[in-house]
Each structure stands twice: as structure tokens, then as C-alpha cells.
Coordinates of C-alpha atoms and ligand atoms in Angstrom, one line a residue:
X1 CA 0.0 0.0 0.0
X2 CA 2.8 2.4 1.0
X3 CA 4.5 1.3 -2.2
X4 CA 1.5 1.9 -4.5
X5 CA 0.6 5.2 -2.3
X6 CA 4.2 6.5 -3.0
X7 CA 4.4 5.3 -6.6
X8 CA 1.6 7.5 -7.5
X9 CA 2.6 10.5 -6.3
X10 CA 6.0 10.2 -7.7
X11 CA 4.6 9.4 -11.0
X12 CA 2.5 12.7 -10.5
X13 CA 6.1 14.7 -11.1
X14 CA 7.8 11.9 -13.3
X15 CA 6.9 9.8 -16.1
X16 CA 5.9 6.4 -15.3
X17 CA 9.1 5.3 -17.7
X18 CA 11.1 6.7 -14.8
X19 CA 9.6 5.3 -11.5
X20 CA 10.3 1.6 -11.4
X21 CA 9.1 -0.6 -8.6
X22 CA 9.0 -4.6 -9.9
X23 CA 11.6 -6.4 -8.8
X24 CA 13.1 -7.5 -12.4
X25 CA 13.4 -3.8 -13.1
X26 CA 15.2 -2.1 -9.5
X27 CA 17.4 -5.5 -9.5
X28 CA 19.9 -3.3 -11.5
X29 CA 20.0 -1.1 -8.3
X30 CA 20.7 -3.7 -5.8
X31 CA 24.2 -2.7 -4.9
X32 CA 27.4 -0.5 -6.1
X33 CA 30.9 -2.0 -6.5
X34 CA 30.5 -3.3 -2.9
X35 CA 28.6 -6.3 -4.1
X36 CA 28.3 -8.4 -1.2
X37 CA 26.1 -6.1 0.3
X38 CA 22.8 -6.2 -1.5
X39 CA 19.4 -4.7 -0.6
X40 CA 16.2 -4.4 -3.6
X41 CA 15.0 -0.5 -3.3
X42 CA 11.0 -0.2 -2.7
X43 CA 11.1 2.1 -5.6
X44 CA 13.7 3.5 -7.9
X45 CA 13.4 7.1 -9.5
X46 CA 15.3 8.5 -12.2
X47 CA 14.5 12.3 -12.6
X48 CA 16.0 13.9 -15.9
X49 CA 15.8 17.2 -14.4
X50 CA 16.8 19.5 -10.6
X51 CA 13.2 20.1 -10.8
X52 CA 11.8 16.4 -10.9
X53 CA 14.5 15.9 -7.8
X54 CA 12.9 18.5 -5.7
X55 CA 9.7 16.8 -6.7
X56 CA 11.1 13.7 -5.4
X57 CA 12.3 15.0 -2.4
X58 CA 9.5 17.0 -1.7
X59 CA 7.0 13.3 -1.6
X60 CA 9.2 11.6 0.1
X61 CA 9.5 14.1 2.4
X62 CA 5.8 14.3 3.1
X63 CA 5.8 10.6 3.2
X64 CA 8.5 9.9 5.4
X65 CA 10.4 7.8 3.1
X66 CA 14.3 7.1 3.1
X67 CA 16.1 8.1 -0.1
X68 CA 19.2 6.8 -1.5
X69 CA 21.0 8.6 -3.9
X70 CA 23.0 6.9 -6.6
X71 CA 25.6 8.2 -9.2
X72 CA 27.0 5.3 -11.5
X73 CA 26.7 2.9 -9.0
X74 CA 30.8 1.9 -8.9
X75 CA 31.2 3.3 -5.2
X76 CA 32.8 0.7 -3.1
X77 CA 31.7 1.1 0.7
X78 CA 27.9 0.5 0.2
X79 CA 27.2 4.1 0.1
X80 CA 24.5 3.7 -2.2
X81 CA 23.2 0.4 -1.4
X82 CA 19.6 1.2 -1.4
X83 CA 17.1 1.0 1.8
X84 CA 14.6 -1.6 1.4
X85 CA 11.8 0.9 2.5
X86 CA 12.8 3.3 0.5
X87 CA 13.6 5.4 -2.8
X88 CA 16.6 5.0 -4.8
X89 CA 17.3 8.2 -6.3
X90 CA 19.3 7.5 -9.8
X91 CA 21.0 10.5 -10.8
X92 CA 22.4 9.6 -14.4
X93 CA 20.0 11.0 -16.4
X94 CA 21.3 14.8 -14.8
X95 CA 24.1 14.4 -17.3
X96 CA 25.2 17.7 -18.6
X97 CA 28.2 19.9 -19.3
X98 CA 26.1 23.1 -18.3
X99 CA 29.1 25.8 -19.1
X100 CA 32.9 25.2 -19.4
X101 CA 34.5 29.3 -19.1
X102 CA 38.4 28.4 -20.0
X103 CA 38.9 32.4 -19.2
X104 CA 37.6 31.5 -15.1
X105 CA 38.9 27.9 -15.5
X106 CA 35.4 26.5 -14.6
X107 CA 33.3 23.6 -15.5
X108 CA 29.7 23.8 -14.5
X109 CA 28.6 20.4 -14.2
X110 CA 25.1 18.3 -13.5
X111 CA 25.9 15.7 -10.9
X112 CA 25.6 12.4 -13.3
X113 CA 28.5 13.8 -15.8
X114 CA 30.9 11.0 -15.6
X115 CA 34.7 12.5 -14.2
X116 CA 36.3 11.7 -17.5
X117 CA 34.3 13.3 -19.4
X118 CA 34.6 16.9 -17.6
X119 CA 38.4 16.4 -19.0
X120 CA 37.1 15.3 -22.1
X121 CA 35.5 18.4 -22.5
X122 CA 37.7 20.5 -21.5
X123 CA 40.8 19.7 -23.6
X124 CA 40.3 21.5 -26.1
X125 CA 40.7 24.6 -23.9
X126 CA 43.9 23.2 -23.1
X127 CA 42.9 22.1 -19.3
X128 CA 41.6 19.3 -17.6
X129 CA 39.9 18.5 -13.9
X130 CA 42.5 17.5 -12.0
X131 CA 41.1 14.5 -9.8
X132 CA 41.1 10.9 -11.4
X133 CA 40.0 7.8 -9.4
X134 CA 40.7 4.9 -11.6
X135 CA 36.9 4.6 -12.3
X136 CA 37.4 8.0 -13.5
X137 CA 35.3 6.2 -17.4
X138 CA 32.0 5.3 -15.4
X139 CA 32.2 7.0 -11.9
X140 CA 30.0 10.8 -12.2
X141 CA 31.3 13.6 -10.3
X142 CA 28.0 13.9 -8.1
X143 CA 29.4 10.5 -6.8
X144 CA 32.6 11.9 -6.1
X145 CA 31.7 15.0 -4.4
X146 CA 29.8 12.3 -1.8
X147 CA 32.8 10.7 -1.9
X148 CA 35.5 13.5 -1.4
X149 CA 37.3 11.1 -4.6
X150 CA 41.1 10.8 -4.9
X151 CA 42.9 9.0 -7.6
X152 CA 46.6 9.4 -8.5
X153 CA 46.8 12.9 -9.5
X154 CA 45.6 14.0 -6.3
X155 CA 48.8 13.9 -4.2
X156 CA 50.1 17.2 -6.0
X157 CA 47.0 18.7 -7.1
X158 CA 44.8 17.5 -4.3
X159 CA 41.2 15.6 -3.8
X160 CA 37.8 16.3 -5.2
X161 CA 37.5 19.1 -1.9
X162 CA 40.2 20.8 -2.9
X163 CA 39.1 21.0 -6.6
X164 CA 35.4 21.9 -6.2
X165 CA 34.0 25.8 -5.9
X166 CA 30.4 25.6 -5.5
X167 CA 27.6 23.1 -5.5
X168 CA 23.8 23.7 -5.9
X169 CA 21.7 20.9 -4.2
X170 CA 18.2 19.7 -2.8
X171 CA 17.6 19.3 0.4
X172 CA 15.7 16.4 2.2
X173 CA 12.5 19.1 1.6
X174 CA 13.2 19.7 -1.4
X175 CA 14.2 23.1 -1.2
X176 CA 17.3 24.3 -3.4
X177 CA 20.6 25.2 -1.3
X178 CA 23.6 27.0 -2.8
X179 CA 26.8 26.3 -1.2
X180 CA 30.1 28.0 -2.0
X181 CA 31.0 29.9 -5.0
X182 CA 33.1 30.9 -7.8
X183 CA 35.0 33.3 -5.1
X184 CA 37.9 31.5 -3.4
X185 CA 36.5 32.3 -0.1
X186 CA 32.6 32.8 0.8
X187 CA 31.1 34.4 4.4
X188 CA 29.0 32.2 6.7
X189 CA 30.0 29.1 7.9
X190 CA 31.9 26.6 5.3
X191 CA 28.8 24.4 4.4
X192 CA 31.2 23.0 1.4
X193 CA 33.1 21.5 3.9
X194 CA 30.2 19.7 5.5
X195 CA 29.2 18.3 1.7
X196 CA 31.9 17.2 0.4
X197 CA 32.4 13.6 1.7
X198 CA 28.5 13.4 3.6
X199 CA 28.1 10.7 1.2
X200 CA 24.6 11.8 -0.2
X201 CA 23.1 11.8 3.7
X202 CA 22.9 16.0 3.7
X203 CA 21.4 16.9 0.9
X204 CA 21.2 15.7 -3.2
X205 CA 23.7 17.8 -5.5
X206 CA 22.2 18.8 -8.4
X207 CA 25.2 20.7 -10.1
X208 CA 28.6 21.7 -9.1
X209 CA 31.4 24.1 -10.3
X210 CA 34.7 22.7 -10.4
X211 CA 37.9 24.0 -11.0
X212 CA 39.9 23.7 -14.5
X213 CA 44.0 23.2 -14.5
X214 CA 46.3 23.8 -17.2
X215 CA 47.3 20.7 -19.0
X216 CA 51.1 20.0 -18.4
X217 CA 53.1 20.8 -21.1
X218 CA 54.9 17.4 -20.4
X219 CA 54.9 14.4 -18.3
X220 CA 56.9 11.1 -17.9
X221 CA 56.8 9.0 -15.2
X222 CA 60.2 6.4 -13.5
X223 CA 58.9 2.7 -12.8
X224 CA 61.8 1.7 -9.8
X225 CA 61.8 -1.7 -9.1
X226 CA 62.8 -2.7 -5.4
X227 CA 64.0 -6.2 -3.9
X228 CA 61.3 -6.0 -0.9
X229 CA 57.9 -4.1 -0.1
X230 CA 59.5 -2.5 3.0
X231 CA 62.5 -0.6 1.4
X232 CA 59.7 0.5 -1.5
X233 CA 57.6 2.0 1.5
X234 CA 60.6 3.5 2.9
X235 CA 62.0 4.9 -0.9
X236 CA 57.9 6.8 -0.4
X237 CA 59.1 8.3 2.5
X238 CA 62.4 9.4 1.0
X239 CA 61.1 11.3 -2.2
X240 CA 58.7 13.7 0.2
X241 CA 61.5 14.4 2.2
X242 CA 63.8 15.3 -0.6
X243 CA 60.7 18.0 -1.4
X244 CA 59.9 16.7 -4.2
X245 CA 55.5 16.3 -4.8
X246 CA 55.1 14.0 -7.5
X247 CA 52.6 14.4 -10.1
X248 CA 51.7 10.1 -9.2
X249 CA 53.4 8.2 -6.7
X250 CA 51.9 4.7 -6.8
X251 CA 53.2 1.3 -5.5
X252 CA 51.8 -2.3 -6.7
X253 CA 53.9 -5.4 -4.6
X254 CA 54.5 -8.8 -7.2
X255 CA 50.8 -10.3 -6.6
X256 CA 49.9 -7.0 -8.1
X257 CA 52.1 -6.8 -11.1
X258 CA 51.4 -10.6 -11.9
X259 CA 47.7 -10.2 -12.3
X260 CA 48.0 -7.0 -14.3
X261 CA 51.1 -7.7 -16.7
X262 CA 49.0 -10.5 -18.6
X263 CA 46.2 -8.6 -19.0
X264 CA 47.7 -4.9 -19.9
X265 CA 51.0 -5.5 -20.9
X266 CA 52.5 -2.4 -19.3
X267 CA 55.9 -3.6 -19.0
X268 CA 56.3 -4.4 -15.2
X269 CA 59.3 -6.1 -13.5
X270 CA 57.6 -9.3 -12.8
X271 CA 60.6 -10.3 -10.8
X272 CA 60.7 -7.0 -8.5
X273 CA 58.6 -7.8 -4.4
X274 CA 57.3 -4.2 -5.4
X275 CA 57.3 -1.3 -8.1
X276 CA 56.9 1.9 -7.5
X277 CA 55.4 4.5 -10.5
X278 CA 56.8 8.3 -9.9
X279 CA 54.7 10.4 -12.2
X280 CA 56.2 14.4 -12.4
X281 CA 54.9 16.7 -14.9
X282 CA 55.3 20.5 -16.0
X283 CA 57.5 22.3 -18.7
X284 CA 59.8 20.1 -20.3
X285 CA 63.3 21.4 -18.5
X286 CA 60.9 21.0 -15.0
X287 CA 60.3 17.4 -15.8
X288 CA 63.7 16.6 -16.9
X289 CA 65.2 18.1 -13.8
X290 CA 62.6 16.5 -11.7
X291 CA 63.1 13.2 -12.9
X292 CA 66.8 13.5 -12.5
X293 CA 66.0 14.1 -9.2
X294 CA 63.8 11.1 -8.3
X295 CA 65.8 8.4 -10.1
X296 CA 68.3 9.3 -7.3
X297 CA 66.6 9.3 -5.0
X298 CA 65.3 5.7 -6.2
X299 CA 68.4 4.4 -6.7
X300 CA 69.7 6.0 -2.8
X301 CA 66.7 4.1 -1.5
X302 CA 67.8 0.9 -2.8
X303 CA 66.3 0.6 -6.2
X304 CA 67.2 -2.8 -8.4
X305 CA 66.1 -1.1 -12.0
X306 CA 64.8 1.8 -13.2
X307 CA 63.1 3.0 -16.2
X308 CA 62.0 6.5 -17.1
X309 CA 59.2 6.3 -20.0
X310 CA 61.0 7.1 -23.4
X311 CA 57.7 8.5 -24.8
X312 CA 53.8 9.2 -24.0
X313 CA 52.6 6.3 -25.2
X314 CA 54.8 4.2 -22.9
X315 CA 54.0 6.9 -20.1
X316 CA 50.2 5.8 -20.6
X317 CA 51.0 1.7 -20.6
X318 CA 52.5 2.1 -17.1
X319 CA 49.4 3.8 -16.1
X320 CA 47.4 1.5 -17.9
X321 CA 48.4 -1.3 -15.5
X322 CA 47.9 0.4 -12.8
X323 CA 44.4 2.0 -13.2
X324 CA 43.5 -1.8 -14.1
X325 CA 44.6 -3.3 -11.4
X326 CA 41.1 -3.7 -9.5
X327 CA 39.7 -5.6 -12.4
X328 CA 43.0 -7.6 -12.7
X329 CA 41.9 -9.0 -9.3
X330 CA 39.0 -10.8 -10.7
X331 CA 41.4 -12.8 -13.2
X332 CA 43.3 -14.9 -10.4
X333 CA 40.8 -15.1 -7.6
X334 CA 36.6 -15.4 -7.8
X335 CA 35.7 -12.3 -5.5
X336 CA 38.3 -9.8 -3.8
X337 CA 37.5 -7.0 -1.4
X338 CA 39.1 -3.6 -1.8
X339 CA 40.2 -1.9 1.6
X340 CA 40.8 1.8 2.1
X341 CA 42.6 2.7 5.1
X342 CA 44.9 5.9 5.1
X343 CA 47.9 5.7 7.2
X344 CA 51.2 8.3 8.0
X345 CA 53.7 7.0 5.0
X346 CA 56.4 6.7 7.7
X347 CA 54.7 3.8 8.6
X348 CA 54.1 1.9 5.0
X349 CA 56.9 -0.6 5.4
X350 CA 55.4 -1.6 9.3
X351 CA 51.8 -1.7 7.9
X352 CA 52.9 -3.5 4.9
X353 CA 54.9 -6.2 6.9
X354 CA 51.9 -6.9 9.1
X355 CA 49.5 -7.3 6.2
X356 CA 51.9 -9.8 5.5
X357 CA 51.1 -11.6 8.6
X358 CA 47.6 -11.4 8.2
X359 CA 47.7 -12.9 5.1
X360 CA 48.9 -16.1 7.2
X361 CA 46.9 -15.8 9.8
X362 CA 43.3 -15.3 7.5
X363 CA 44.8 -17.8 5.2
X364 CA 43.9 -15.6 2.3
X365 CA 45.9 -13.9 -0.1
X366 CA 46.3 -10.1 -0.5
X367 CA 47.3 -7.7 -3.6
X368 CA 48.4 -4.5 -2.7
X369 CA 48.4 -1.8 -5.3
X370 CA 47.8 2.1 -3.7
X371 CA 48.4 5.7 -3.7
X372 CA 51.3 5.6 -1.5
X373 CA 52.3 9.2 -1.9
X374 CA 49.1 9.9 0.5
X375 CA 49.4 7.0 2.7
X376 CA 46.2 5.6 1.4
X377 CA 46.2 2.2 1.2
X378 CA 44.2 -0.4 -1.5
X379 CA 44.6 -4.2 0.3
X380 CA 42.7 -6.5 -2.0
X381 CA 41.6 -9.4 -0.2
X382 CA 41.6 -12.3 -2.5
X383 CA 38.5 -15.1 -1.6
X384 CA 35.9 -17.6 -3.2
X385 CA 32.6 -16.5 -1.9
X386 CA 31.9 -20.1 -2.8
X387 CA 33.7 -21.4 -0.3
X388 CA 32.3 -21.7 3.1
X389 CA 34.1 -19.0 6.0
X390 CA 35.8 -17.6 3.3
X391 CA 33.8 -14.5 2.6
X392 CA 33.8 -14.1 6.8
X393 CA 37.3 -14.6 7.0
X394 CA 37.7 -11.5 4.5
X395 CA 35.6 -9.2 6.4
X396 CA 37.4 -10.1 9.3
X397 CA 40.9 -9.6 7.1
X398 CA 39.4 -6.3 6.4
X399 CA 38.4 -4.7 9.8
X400 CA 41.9 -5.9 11.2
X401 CA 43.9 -4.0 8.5
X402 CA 41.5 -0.9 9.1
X403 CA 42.0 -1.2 13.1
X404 CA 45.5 -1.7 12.1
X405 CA 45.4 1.7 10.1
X406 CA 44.0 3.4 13.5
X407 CA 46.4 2.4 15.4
X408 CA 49.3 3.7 13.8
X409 CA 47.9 6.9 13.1
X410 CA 46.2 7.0 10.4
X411 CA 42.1 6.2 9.3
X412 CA 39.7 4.0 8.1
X413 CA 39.1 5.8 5.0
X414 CA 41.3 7.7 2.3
X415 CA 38.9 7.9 -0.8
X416 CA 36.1 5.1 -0.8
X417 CA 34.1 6.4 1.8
X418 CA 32.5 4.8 5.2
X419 CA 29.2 3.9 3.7
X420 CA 27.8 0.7 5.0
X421 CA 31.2 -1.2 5.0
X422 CA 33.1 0.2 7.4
X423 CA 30.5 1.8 9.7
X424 CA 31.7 -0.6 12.7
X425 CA 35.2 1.0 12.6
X426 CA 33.7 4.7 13.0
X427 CA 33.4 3.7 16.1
X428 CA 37.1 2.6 16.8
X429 CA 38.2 5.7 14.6
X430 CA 35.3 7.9 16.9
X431 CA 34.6 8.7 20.1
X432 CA 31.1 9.9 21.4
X433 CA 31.4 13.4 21.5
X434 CA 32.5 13.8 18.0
X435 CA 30.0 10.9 17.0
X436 CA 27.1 13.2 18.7
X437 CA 28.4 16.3 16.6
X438 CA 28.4 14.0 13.4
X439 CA 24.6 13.5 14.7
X440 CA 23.8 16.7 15.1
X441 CA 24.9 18.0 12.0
X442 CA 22.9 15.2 10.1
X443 CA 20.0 16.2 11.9
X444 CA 20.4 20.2 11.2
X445 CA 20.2 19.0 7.3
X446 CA 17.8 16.4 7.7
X447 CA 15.5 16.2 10.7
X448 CA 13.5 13.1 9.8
X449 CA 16.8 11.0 8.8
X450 CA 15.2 10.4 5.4
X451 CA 18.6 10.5 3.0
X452 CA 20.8 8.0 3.2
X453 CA 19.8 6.6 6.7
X454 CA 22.0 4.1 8.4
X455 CA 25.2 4.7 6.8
X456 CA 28.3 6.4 7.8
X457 CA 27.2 8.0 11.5
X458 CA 27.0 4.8 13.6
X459 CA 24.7 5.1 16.7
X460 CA 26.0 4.8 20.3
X461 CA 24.2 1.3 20.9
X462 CA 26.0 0.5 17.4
X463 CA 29.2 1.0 18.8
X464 CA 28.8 -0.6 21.9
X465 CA 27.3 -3.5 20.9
X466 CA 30.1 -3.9 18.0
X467 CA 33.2 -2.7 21.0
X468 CA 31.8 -5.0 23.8
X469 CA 30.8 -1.7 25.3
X470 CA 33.7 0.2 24.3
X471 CA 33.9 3.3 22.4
X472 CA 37.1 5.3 21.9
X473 CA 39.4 5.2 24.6
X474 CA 37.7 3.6 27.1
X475 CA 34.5 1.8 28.5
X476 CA 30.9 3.3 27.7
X477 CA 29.3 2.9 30.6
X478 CA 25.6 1.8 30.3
X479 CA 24.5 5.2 31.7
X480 CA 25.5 6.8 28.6
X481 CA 23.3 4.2 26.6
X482 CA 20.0 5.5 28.0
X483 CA 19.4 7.9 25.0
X484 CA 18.7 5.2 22.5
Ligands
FAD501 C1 37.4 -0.2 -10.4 C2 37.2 0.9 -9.4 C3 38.2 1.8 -9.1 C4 38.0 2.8 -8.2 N1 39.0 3.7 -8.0 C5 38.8 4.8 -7.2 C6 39.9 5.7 -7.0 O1 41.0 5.7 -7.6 N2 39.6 6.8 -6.2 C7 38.4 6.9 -5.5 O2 38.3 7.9 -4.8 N3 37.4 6.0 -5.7 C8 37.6 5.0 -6.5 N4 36.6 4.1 -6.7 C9 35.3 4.2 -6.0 C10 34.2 5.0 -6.7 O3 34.4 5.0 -8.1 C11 34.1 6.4 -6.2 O4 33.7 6.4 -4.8 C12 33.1 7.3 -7.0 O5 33.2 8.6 -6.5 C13 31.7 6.9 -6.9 O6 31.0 7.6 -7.9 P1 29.6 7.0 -8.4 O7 29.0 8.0 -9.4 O8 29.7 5.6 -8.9 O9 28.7 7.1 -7.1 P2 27.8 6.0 -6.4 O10 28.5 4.7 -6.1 O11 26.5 5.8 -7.2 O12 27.4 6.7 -5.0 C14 28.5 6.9 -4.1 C15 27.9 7.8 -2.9 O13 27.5 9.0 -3.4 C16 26.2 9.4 -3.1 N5 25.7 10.2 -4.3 C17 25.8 9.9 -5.6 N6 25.4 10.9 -6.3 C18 25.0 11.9 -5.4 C19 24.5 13.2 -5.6 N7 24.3 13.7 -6.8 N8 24.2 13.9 -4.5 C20 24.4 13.4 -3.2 N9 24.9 12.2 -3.0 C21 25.2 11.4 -4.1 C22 25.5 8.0 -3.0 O14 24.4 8.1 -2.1 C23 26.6 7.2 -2.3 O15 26.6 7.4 -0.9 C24 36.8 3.0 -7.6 C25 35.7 2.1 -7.9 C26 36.0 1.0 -8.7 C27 34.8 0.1 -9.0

């Protein structure tokens, strides 16, 4: 009844092409790229335009349903894992360029443009939008401003918050909000802050202005092979401390270069425990210096080979490998579960080491291929799903390397989000009072709890019930559990 009630007034607003409710139709929304999580919507919507949103908003507001928003569906914490009560909110059809202003270096964008093709588009202005997660083909920038994306450009030219000036949105009402703008700095309180990263829970973007860079006149890129993962994490260390900020600064360990090389042929070491790819780019006399530079360093850190890329083409193979590398997965092992955990890069050779252990201990194997230039971390975790305790044992694989992360400084999150995956280890990463303020801001947006519910801010009883009554720092004492 409350689907049929709810079907009608969204068909009210939308054509009846574009709210789906039979089962063999929302299957295709079931999950994102976090596919062992999987949940049918009640209903899914597909609004073509900002106004059909606010209509969406505006009934489900009224009617106290949950609303999921979803981009291209490749996010990879479950953040738009629909609710089964509830309306998935497909944003795909919001697909286009709005304005591209080479003389402000501005794209204007609708949410469901995919990342790629904002570069696309603006190359023949001569610039491009700097951040590239290695979905950048399917993943739209809507998704990414949930996601606060990274991808290998992002250590010099930083993440999609850094790259993003204003974004127009509905709220959970369905009124229009305007946050930030083309100014570098706006009054008022720093709302864009808030958005970026809430992973569709504050409100829905309908279009967002993003900065424009100039395309580097060159680029080339040294693959240094090293004898063990440790000195590689340590030869990291080494190139940020000589000053240099690489353009890329990527590592993939053998398991990674094995499944990659027959399926890409980049031209990887096959025999090296762990490659490193050091991207710099600029003017031509920049990039030649530059590289100089970290081909010494490489070598000073204990390098066994290394090879500069002789031309762009060659430049584009390395990256080739290394962009595929997630798919590669899926050619020597049935399912694999991507981690995210950030961590100080002082500490890549310890984390490494004792992923290494795990790998033992879980008996499952592990790829690691990352940004390590920003700490952040990629563990695949290799597993049949077929096999029984296997898919357990992963998850259990997973939380340990995220605790692990915690512990030596770092978090549980560098780029994928928290979503639904790793909502247990907010409250390791958390403690109540800045869980509460996470709360109350989500409540400040959203007073009924209607977008995105149950992902990312765990509750108190969440986090005792997953820390045995423990929190952050201590024991939650039952008092405190009264509230919920
Ligand atoms: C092979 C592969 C490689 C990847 N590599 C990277 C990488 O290098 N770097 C990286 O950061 N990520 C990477 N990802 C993860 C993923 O691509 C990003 O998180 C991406 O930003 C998700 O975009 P999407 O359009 O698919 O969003 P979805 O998965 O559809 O949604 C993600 C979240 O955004 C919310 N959302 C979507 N659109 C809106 C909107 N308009 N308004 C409000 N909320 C919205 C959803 O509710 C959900 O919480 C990778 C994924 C895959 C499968």
C-alpha cells in the first residue's frame, strides 16, 4: 500500500518510464561496487531534471520515506546500497556539461556527468579537472563530491575538496541550497566543507562548479623496481622528504604486477617484491630536472632497475596497469574486497609487513596496489565466496587492516568512503562526543533521517554493541546508553 501510495505521487512529477518498482526492473540497483552487500530499493526514481528531484524529495518528504542517492553505482563502501523501504534516487539522467569558461577555468557540471568526461570536454581549452579515481570512465562527479574522490593525481594537485568551488543541491524538503562559490572564499559558515564527503546523507547535489587546470606541457613517469615491499615504502618516505610532490606516486607489490602484466601489458618487473610508478609533470626542463631528481633518490633508497618512460605512449601503458589493477583482481581469484585505510607513510613498510602476517593468519591472499604518496592504502583481499568461512574470513581480514590503520595513526578511510562497510570501525576511529556532533549536524540537514539513513554515523548502541561496550578510549558505561 505504501508502495502503491508513494508510486503514484511520484509518477505525479515523473513519467511512469522513470519510476520503477517490480523487482526485475530495480534489480539493476541492488548494490554498487561493494557487491556483497545487496538490498532491492521499494522504488527506484530516475528524474532527468533539478526540478523532478525537488519533486522527489519534496514526496518523500511528506511521506516519510528514506532516499538513497546513486551516481554510477561503482562506489565501493555501500554508500548507495539502497534502503529496502525506501527510494533510490538514480542521478544519471542529470548528465550535462552546463558551461565550461576556460577564461575563469570553470566547469559547471550536473551531478551524473561521468569525471572523464569533464576532462574530455575541456581539452580543447587546453585544461583538464584534476582529480582521477581509476573509475574516473563510469564514476560521475556527483558521486565523487559524496565521496570526497582521490585518484593518482591527487597527491600534488589535491582531492575532489580541494578541486570543487560551489555546488547547488536539494535538500531532504526539497528546497534548493547554494553552497560555496566561484569566489575562493565565501562568508557564513563553510557548508562545502560539510558536503563534500557526507556521502549523499545532507542533501542531493544537483550541479557543481569545479575547477579547471592547465594541462602540463609534459609528463613522464620512472617505474623503480625494489627487492622488498618494505625498502619501497621507505623509498615513499624518501622522495617527500627530498621536497619533491610527484605528479603520481603509486606502488603495486608482485601479486599485483602478476595479475595485471597479462592482462595490460604495461611492461612491469615481474621479478621485483614491489614497483613503485613516480609520475612528475610541467615544462619540459621542469620534468627533466625533476626526474633526475627522483631516479636518485630511487636508486639512494635501494632501487634494483629503473626506467623512465621514453615516450607518451609508454607513459600511458605504465598507467594502464595500474588503473586496471582492481579488475585484474578478478582474473586470479573469484571475489576480492578492496580496503581503504589511510595511514602516515612513515609507517608503509610496518603496515605492509603486518599485512603480510595477516595474510597467514586469515589464510587468504592479498594484492596491494595504492596511492602511496598519501598514505592511502588499497589491500585486495583475495576469496571464493563459494567457499564456506571464506567471505567471513575476509571481512574479518578487512576490519583488522583498518584497526591496524587506526592504530598507527592513520584512518579507516582515504577515498572510498565509510558507507555501510566500514561503519563498525567509525566507532574505533570515533569517540562519542565527536559521533554526537556527526549526529547533530545530520540532523540540522535532515530532521527526519530520510537521505541515506544508516550509513556512515554509527549510533552509540551500534558502537557498543560492535566494542563489547567500548567506544574510543575507554569503557561506555551503560548510563550513557540511556538515550537510544
Ligand atoms: C574499479 C574501481 C576503481 C576505483 N578507483 C577509485 C579511485 O581511484 N579513487 C576513488 O576515490 N574512488 C575509486 N573508486 C570508488 C568509486 O568509483 C568512487 O567512490 C566514486 O566517486 C563513486 O561515484 P559514483 O558515481 O559511482 O557514485 P555511487 O557509487 O553511485 O554513489 C556513491 C555515494 O555518493 C552518493 N551520491 C551519488 N550521487 C550523489 C549526488 N548527486 N548527491 C548526493 N549524493 C550522491 C551516494 O548516495 C553514495 O553514498 C573505484 C571504484 C571502482 C569500481
Amino acid at each position: 500500500m505504501r508502495c502503491e501510495a508513494a508510486v503514484a505521487a511520484l509518477r505525479e512529477h515523473l513519467p511512469a518510464h522513470a519510476v520503477l518498482f517490480d523487482a526485475e526492473d530495480t534489480r539493476a540497483y541492488e548494490c554498487d561496487g561493494l557487491s556483497n552487500f545487496r538490498q532491492l530499493p521499494m522504488i527506484v526514481a530516475l528524474p532527468e531534471n533539478e526540478a523532478q528531484v525537488m519533486a522527489v524529495m519534496r514526496v518523500c518528504s511528506r511521506l516519510g520515506i528514506p532516499v538513497v542517492a546513486r551516481g554510477a553505482g561503482t562506489g565501493l563502501s555501500g554508500g548507495a546500497l539502497p534502503h529496502p523501504q525506501g527510494v533510490l534516487l538514480g542521478l544519471a539522467k542529470l548528465n550535462r556539461i552546463v558551461a565550461i569558461d576556460p577564461q575563469e577555468r570553470i566547469a559547471v557540471v550536473q551531478p551524473g556527468v561521468r569525471n572523464l568526461a569533464i576532462s574530455e570536454a575541456a581539452a580543447r581549452h587546453g585544461l583538464f579537472y584534476a582529480p582521477d579515481p581509476s573509475s574516473q570512465i563510469a564514476c560521475t562527479i556527483g558521486g565523487n563530491v559524496a565521496e570526497n574522490s582521490g585518484g593518482v593525481h591527487c597527491l600534488k594537485y589535491g582531492l575532489t575538496v580541494h578541486n570543487v568551488l560551489a555546488i547547488r543541491g536539494v535538500t531532504a524538503e526539497g528546497e534548493i541550497i547554494e553552497i560555496g562559490s566561484r569566489a575562493l572564499d565565501t562568508p557564513g559558515l563553510d557548508l562545502m566543507a560539510l558536503m563534500i564527503g557526507s556521502e549523499g546523507m545532507l542533501a542531493i547535489a544537483t550541479q557543481i562548479t569545479v575547477k579547471l587546470l592547465p594541462k602540463p606541457l609534459a609528463a613522464r613517469v620512472v617505474m623503480a623496481s625494489f627487492a622488498d615491499v618494505e625498502s619501497a615504502g621507505a623509498a615513499v618516505a624518501s622522495v617527500i622528504a627530498d621536497g619533491i610532490i610527484p605528479a603520481g606516486l603509486e606502488m603495486m607489490d608482485q601479486a599485483a604486477t602478476r595479475a595485471v602484466e597479462p592482462f595490460v601489458n604495461a611492461g612491469y618487473d615481474l621479478n621485483a617484491a614491489a614497483i613503485l610508478l613516480v609520475e612528475s609533470d610541467g615544462t619540459h626542463e621542469e620534468v627533466e630536472e625533476e626526474i633526475a631528481r627522483i631516479e636518485a633518490v630511487m636508486l639512494r633508497a635501494g632501487a634494483t632497475r629503473c626506467q623512465v618512460s621514453a615516450n607518451e605512449a609508454e607513459r600511458l601503458r605504465f598507467w594502464a596497469g595500474r588503473k586496471n589493477a582492481f579488475p585484474a583482481a578478478g582474473r586470479v581469484s573469484p571475489d576480492y574486497y578492496c580496503m581503504d585505510g589511510t595511514i602516515p607513510r612513515h609507517q608503509l613498510a610496518t603496515v605492509l609487513s603486518s599485512i603480510a602476517a595477516m595474510e597467514t593468519r586469515h589464510e587468504l591472499r592479498c594484492m596491494n596496489v595504492f596511492h602511496a604518496g598519501d598514505g592511502n592504502l588499497h589491500p585486495l583481499i583475495l576469496f571464493d565466496a563459494n567457499l564456506p568461512g571464506q567471505s567471513e574470513r575476509a571481512e574479518a581480514f578487512g576490519a583488522e587492516i583498518l584497526e591496524l590503520c587506526i592504530k598507527v595513526g592513520g584512518t579507516i578511510t582515504g577515498e572510498h568512503g565509510v558507507g555501510i562497510e566500514k561503519i563498525d570501525q567509525m566507532c574505533v576511529q570515533f569517540g562519542r562526543a565527536e559521533l554526537d556532533a556527526f549526529g547533530g549536524i545530520k540532523r540540522a540537514f535532515d530532521v527526519q533521517g530520510l537521505l541515506n539513513p544508516e550509513k556512515l554515523i554509527p549510533t552509540l548502541q551500534r558502537c557498543a554493541e560492535y566494542g563489547r561496550m567500548r567506544v574510543h578510549r575507554g569503557l561506555l558505561p551503560f548510563s550513557e546508553l540511556e538515550r537510544f
